[in-house]
mmCIF file of C-alpha atoms and ligand atoms in Angstrom:
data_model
loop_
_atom_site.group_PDB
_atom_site.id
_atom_site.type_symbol
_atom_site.label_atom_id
_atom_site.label_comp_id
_atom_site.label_asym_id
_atom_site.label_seq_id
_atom_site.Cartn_x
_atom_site.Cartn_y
_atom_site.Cartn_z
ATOM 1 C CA UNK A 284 56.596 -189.645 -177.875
ATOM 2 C CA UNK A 285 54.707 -188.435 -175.139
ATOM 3 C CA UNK A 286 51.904 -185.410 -175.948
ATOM 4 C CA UNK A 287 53.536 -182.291 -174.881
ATOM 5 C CA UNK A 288 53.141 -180.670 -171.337
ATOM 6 C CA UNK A 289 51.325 -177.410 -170.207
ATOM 7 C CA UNK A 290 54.521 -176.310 -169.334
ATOM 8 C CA UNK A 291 56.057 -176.920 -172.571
ATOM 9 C CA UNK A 292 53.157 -175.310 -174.435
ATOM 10 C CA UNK A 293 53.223 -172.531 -172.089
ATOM 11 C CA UNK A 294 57.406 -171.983 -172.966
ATOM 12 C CA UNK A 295 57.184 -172.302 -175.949
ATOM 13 C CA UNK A 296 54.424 -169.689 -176.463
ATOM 14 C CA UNK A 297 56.290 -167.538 -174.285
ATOM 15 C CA UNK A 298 59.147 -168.111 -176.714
ATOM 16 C CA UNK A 299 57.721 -166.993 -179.445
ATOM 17 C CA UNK A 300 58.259 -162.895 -181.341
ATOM 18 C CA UNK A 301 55.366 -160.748 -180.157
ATOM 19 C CA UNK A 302 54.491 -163.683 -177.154
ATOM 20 C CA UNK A 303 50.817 -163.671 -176.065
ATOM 21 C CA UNK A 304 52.324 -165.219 -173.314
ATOM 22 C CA UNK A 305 54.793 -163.227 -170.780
ATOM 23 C CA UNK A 306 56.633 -165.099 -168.159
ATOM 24 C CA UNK A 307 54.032 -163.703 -165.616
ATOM 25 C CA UNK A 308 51.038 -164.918 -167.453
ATOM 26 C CA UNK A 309 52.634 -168.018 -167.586
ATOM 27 C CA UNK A 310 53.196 -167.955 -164.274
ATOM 28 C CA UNK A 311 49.985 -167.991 -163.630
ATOM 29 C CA UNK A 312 47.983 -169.985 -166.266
ATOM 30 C CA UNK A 313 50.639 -172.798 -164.652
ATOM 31 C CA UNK A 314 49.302 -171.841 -160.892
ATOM 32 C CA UNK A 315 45.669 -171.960 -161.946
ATOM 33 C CA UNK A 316 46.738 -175.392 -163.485
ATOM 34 C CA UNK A 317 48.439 -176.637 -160.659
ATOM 35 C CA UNK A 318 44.787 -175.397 -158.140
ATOM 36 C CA UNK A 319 42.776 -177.113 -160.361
ATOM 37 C CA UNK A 320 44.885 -180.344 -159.531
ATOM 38 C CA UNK A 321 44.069 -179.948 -156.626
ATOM 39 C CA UNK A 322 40.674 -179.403 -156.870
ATOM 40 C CA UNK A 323 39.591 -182.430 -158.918
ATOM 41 C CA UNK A 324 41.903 -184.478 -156.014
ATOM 42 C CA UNK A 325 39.410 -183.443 -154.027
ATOM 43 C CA UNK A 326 36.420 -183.383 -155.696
ATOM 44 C CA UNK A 327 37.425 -187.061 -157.257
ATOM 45 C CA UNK A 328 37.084 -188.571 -153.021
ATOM 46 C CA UNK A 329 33.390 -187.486 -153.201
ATOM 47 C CA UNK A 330 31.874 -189.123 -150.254
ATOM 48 C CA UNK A 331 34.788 -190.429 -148.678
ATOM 49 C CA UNK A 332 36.012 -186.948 -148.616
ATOM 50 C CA UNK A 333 33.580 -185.173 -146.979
ATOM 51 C CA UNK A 334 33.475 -182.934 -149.213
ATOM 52 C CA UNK A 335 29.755 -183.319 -150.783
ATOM 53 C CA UNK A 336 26.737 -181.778 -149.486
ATOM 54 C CA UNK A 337 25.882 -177.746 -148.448
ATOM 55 C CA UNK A 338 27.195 -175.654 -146.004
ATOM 56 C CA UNK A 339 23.640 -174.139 -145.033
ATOM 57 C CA UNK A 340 25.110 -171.110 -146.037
ATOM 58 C CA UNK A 341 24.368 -168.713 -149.418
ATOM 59 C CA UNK A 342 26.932 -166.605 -151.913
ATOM 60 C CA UNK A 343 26.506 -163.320 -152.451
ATOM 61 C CA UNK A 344 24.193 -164.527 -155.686
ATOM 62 C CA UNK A 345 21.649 -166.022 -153.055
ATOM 63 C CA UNK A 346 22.843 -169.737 -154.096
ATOM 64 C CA UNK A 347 23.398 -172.341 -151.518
ATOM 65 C CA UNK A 348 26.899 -172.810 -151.259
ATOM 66 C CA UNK A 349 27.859 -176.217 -151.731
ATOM 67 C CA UNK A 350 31.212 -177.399 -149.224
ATOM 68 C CA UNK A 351 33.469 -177.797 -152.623
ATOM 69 C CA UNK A 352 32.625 -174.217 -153.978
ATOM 70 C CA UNK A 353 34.447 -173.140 -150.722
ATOM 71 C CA UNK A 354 36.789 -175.308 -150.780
ATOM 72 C CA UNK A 355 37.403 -174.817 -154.408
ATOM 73 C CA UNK A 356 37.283 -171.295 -153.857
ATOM 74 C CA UNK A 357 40.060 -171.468 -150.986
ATOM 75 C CA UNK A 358 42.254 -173.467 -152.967
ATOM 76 C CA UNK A 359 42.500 -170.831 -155.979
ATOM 77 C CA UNK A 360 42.864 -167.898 -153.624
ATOM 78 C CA UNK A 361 45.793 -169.692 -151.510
ATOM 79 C CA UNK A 362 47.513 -171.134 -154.675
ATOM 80 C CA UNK A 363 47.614 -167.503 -156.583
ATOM 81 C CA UNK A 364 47.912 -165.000 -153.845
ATOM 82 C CA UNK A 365 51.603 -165.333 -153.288
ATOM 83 C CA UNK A 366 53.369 -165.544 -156.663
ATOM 84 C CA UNK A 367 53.801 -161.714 -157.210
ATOM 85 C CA UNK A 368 51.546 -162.280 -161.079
ATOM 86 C CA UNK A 369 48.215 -161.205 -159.419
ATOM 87 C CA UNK A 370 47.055 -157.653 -158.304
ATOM 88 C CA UNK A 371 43.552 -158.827 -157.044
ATOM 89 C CA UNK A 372 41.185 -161.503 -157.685
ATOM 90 C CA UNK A 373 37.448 -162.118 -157.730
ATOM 91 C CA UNK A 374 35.223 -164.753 -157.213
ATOM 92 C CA UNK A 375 31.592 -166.156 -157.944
ATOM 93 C CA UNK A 376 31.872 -166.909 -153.806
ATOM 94 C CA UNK A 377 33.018 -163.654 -153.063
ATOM 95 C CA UNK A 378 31.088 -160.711 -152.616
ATOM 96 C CA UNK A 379 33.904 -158.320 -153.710
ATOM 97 C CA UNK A 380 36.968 -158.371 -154.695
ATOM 98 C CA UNK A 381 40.190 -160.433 -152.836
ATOM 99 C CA UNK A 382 42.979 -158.099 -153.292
ATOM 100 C CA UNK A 383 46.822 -159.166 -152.844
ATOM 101 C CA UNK A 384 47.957 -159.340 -148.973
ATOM 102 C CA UNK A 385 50.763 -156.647 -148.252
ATOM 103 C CA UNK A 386 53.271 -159.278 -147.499
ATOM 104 C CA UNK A 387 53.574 -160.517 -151.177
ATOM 105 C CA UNK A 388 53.968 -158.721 -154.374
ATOM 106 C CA UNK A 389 51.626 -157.659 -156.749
ATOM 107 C CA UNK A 390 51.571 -158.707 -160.276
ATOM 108 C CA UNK A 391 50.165 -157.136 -163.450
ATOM 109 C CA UNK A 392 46.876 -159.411 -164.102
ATOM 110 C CA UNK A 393 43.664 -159.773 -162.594
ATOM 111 C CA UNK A 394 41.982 -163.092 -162.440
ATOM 112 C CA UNK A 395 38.304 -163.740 -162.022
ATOM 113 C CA UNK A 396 36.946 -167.164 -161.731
ATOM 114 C CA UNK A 397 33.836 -169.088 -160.925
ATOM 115 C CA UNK A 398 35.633 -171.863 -158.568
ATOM 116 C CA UNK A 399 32.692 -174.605 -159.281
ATOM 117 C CA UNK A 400 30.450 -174.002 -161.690
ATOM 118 C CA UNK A 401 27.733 -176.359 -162.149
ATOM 119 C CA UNK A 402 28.227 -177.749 -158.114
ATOM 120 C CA UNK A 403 24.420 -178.492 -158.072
ATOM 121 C CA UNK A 404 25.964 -181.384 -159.938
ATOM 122 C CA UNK A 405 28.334 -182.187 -157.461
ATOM 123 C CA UNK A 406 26.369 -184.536 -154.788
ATOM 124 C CA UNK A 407 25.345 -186.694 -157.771
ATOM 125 C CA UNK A 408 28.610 -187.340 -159.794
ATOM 126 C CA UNK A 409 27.987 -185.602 -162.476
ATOM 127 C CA UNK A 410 30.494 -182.897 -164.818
ATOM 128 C CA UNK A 411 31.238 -179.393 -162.674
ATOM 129 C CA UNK A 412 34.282 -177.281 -163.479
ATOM 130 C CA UNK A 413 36.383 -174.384 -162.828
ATOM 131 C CA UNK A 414 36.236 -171.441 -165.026
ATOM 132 C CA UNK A 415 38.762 -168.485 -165.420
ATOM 133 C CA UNK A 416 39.156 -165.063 -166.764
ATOM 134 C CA UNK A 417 42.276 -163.043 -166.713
ATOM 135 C CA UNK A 418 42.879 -158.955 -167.558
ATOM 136 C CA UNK A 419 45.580 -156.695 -167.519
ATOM 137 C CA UNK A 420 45.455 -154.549 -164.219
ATOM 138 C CA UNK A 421 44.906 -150.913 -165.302
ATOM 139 C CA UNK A 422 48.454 -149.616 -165.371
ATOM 140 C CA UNK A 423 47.706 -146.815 -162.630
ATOM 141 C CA UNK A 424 46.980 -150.029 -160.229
ATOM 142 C CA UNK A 425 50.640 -150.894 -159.464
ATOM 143 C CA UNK A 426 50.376 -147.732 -157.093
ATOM 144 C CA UNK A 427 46.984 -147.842 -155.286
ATOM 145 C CA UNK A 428 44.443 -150.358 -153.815
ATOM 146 C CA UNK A 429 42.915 -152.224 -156.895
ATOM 147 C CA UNK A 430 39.352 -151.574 -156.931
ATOM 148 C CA UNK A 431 35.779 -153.197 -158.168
ATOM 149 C CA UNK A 432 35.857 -151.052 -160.949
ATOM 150 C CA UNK A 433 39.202 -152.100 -162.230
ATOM 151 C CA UNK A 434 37.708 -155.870 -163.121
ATOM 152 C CA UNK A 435 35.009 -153.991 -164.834
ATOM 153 C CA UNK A 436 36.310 -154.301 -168.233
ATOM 154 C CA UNK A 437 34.589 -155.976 -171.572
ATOM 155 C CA UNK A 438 35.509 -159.255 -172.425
ATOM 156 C CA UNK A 439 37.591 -158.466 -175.698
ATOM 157 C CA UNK A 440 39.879 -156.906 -173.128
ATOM 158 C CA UNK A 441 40.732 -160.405 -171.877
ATOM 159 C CA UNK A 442 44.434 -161.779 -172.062
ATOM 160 C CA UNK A 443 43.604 -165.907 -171.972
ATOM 161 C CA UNK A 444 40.540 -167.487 -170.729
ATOM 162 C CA UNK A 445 39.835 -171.410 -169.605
ATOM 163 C CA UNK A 446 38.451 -174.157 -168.034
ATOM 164 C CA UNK A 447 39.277 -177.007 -166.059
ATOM 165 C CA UNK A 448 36.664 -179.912 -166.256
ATOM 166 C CA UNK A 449 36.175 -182.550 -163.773
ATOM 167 C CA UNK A 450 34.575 -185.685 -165.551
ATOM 168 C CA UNK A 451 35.526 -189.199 -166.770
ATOM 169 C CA UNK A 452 38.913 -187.515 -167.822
ATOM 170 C CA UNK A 453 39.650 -184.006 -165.854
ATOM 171 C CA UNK A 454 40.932 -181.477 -168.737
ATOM 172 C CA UNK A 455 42.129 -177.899 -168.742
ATOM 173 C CA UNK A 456 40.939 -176.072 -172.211
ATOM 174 C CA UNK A 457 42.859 -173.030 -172.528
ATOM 175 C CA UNK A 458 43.503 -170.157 -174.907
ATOM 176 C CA UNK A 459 45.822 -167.114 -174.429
ATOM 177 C CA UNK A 460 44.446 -165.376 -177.484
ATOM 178 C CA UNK A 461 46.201 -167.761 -180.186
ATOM 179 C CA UNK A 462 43.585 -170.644 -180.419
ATOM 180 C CA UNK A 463 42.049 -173.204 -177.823
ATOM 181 C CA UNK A 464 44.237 -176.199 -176.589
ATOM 182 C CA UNK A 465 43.091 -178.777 -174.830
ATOM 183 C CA UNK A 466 45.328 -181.006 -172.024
ATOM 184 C CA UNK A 467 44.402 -184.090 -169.858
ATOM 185 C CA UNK A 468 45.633 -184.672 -166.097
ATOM 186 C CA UNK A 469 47.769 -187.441 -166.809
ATOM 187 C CA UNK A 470 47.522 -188.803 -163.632
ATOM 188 C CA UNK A 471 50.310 -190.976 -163.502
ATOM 189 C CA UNK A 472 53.012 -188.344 -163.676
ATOM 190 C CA UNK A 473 50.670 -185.570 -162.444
ATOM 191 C CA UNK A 474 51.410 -183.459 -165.813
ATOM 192 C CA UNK A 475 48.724 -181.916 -167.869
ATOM 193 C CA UNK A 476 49.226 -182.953 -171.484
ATOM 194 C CA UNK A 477 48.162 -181.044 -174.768
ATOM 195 C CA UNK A 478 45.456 -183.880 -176.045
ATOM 196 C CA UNK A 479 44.257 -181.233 -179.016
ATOM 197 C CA UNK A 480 43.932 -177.896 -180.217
ATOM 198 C CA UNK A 481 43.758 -175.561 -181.716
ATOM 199 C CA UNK A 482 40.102 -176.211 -181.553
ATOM 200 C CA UNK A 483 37.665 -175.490 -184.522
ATOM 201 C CA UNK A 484 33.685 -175.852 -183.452
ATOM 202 C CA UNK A 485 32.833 -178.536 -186.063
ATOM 203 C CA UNK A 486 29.744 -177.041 -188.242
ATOM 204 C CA UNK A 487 26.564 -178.406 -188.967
ATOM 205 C CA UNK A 488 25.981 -180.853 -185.630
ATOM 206 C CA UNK A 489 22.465 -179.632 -184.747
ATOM 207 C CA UNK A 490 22.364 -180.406 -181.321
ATOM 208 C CA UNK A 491 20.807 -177.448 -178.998
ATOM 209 C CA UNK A 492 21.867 -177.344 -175.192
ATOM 210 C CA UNK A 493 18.609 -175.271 -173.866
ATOM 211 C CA UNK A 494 16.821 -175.312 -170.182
ATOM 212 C CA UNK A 495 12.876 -176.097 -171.604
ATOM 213 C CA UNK A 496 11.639 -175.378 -168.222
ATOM 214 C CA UNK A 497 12.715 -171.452 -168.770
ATOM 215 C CA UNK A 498 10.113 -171.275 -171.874
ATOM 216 C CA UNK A 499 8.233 -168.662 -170.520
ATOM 217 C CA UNK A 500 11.242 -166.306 -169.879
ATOM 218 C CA UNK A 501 12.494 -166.397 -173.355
ATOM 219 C CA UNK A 502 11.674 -163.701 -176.225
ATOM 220 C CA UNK A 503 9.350 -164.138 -178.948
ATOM 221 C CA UNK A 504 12.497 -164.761 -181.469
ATOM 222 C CA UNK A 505 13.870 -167.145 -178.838
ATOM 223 C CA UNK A 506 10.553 -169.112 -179.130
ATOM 224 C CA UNK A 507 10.712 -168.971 -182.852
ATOM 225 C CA UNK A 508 14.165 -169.968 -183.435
ATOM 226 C CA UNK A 509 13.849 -173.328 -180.684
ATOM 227 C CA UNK A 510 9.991 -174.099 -182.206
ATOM 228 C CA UNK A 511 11.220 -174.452 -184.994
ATOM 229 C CA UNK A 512 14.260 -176.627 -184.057
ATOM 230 C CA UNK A 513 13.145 -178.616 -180.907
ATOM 231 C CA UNK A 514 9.540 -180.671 -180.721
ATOM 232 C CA UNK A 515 8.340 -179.903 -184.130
ATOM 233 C CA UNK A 516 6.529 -182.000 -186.401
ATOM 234 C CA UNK A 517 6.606 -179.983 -189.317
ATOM 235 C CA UNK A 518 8.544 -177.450 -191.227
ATOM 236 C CA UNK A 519 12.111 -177.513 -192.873
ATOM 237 C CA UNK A 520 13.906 -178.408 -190.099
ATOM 238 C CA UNK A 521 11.633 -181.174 -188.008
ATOM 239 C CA UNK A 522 13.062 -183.780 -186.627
ATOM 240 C CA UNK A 523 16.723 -182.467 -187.277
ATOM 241 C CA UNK A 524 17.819 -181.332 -184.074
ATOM 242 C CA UNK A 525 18.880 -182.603 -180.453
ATOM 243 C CA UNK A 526 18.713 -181.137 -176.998
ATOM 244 C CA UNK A 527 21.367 -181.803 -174.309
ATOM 245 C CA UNK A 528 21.350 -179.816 -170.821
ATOM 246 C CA UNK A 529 23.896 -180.565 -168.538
ATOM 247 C CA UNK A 530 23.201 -178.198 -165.739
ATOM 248 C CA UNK A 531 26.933 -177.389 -166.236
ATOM 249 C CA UNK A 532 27.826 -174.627 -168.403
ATOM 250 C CA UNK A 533 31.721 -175.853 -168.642
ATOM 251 C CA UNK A 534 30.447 -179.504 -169.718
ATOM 252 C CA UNK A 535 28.120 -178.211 -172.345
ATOM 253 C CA UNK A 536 30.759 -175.726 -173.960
ATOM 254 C CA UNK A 537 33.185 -178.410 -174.017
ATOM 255 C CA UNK A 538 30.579 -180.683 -175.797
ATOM 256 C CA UNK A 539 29.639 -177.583 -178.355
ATOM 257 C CA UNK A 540 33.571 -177.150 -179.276
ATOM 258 C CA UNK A 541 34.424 -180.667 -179.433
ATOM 259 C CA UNK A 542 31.329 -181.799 -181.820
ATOM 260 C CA UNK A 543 29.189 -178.555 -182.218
ATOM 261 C CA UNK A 544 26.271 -177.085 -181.253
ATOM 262 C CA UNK A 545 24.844 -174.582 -179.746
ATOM 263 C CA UNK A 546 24.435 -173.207 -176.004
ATOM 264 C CA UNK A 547 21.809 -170.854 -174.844
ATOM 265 C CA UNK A 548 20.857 -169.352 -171.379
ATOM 266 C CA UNK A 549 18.257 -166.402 -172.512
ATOM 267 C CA UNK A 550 17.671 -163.585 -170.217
ATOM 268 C CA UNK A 551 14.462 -163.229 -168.872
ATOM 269 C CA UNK A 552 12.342 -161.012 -171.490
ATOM 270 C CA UNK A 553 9.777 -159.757 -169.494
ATOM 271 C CA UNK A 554 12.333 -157.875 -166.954
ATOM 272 C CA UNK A 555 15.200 -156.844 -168.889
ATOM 273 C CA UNK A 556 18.928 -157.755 -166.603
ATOM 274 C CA UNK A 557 17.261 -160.262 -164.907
ATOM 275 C CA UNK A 558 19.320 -163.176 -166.472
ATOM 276 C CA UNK A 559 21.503 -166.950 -165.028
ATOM 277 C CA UNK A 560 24.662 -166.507 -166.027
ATOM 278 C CA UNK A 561 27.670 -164.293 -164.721
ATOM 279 C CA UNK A 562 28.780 -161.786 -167.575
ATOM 280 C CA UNK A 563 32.386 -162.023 -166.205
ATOM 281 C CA UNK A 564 33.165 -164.960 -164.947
ATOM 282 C CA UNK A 565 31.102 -167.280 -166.779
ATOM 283 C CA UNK A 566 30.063 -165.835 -170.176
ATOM 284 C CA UNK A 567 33.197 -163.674 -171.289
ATOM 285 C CA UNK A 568 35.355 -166.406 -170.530
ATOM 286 C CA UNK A 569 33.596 -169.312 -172.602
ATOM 287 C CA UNK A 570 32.974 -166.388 -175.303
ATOM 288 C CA UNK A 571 36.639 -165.835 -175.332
ATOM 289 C CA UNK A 572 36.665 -169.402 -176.177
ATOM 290 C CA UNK A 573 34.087 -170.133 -178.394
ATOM 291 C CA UNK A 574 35.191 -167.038 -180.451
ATOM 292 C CA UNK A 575 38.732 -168.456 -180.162
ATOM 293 C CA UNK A 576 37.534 -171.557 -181.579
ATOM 294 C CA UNK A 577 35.582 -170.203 -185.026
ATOM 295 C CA UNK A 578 32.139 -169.787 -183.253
ATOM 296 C CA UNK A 579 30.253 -166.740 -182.007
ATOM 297 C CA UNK A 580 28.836 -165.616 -178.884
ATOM 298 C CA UNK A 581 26.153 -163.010 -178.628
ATOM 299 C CA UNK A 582 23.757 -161.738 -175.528
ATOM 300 C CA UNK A 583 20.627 -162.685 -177.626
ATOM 301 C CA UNK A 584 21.170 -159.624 -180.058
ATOM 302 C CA UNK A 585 24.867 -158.093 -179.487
ATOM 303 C CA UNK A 586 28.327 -159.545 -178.928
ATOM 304 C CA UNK A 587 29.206 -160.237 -175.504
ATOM 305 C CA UNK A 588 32.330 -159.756 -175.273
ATOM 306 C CA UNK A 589 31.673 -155.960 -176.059
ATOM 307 C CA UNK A 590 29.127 -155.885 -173.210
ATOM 308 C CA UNK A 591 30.667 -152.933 -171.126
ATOM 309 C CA UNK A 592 30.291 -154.262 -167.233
ATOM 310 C CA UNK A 593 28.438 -152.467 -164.573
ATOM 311 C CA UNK A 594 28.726 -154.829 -161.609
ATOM 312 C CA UNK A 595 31.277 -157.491 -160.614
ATOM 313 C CA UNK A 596 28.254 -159.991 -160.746
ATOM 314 C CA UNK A 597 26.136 -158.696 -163.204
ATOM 315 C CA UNK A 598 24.195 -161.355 -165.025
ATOM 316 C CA UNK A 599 23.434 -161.623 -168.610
ATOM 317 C CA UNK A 600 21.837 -163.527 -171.444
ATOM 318 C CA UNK A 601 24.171 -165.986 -174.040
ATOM 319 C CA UNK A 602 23.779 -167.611 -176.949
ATOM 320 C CA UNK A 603 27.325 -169.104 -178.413
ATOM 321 C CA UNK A 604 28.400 -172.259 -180.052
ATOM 322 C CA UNK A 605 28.293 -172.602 -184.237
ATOM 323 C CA UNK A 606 28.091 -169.428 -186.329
ATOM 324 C CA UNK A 607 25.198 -170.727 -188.630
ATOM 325 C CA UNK A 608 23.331 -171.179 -185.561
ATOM 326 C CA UNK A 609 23.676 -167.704 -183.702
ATOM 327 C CA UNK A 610 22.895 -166.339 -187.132
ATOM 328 C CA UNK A 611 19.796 -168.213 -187.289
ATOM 329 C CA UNK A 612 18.941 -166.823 -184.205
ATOM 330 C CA UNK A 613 19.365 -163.378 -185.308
ATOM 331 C CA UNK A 614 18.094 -163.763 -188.610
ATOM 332 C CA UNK A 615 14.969 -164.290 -185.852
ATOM 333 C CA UNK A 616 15.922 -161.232 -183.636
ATOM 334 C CA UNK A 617 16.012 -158.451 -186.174
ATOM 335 C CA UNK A 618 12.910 -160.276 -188.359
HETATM 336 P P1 P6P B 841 19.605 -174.251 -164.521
HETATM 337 C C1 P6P B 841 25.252 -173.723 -162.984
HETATM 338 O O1 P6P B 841 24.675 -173.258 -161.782
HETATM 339 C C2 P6P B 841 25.012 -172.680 -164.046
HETATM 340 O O2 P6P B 841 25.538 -171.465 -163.635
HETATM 341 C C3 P6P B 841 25.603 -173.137 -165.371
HETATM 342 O O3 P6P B 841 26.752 -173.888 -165.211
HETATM 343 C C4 P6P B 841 24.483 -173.962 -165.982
HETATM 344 O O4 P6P B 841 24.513 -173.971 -167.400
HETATM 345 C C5 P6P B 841 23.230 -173.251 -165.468
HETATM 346 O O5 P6P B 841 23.597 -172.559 -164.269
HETATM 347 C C6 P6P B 841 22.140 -174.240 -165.147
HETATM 348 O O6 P6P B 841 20.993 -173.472 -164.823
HETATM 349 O O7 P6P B 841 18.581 -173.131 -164.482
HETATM 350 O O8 P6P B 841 19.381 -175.222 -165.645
HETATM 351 O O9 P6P B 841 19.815 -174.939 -163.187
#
């Protein structure tokens, strides 16, 4: 018997009493599926594709745009625009927000999404993905423009979050509030099969995913907590930890639920906002997920998710991944 399908999964949650999972969410967790075949068709001809390589051109977050996080970025707008489940979208690539032509209905959700993140990774075959975020449109939306302000919503007020990642296998990681499920692109057939879930982050693997070269941005409890992990050669814990960095946030969260671990992008101590990582379309998703998954996600002293947004691309600070190991942290913070 063949794993079962997205679409399955996807019906059958939508079957269920109380459904997380409306016909118009499911709608469009299938449509985001569907794009994100798409993309890793064309991310997968690299060279041959002309798709590698930079525009010459910056995002609104200063970054040189690479020719897929267009492309990428094209693909999801195009593919979700016209099924009548959206009311607006934004984008990492976007400056604001991409609001539902006239000529097709609006839908209920808003989706925000970070079309390629990791594309420095791109040009040299390594992991990059696609990650999503979906709310609930304020109701009042249905009869006015949608605005900026209506994406500005916390994180716990998400309705499913996910991630598509393009390596050796390309898998979609999803969860619509009931757990985290994991498919692969069976290629073959085109379908995306349920390969495991619900997802628990496996305690106890001490492996840390940390930039070093950031050392001088991080806090005095940030210091303590990786000193005492990472490079050490004394104390209780020498020589029991492990670094990976990816450069890819999506391929490091899928390593941290899958084995464990723990994930951490500090802010920049010394000027307070000044942080890498996209509060909305980067860490509320994955915190949606590692929270989903057992784990816990903070901003280096409070939970993200509860983070009340200010700006469509605000930045912030993350640490998520095992429990014990944020706890750690904070046993450091409030020390
Ligand atoms: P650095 C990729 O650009 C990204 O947003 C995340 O995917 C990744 O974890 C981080 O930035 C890498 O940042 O400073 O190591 O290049």
């Amino acid at each position: 018997m063949q794993p079962i399908t997205l679409t399955r999964f996807l019906i059958e949650q939508q079957r269920r009493e109380n459904s997380a999972c409306p016909a118009e969410l499911r709608l469009l967790i299938e449509t985001v599926a569907r794009a994100c075949k798409t993309v890793t068709h064309a991310i997968s001809k690299g060279a041959l594709g002309d798709v590698l390589g930079s525009l010459g051109s910056e995002n609104v977050q200063g970054e040189v745009q690479k020719k897929l996080d267009v492309i990428a970025n094209e693909i999801l707008l195009d593919a979700n625009e016209w099924g009548g489940h959206l009311a607006a979208m934004a984008s990492e690539e976007m400056e604001t927000i991409h609001r539902i032509p006239n000529r097709y209905p609006k839908g209920e959700y808003l989706m925000l999404f970070d079309p390629i993140d990791g594309s420095s990774n791109i040009d040299v075959d390594l992991s990059v993905g696609t990650i999503f975020s979906v709310l609930r449109a304020p109701e009042d939306a249905s009869g006015r423009d949608v605005t900026e302000e209506d994406f500005l919503q916390p994180g716990t007020e998400q309705v499913a979050a996910g991630y598509a990642i393009y390596g050796p296998q390309t898998l979609l990681v999803l969860s619509l509030g009931d757990g985290v499920y994991e498919f692969t692109l069976d290629r073959e057939m085109g379908a995306w099969r349920m390969t495991d879930g619900p997802l628990k982050i496996p305690s106890g693997n001490r492996e840390v995913a940390i930039n070093m070269a950031r050392r001088a941005q991080w806090s005095p409890a940030i210091r303590r907590y990786i000193d005492e992990r990472v490079g050490c050669e004394s104390g209780p814990l020498a020589g029991e930890y492990n670094m990976r960095w990816t450069g890819s946030m999506v391929a490091d969260i899928h390593r941290i639920l899958k084995r464990g671990g723990v994930f951490l992008y500090p802010a920049d101590h010394r000027s307070p906002g000044k942080a890498r990582l996209r509060l909305l379309y980067e860490a509320n998703p994955m915190s949606y997920l590692i929270e989903q998954a057992g784990g816990k996600a903070i901003d280096g002293r409070e939970r993200i998710m509860e983070a009340q947004p200010i700006g469509l691309h605000q930045r912030i600070g993350v640490a998520l991944g095992d429990p014990h190991e944020v706890d750690a942290l904070l046993d450091h913070v409030v020390a």
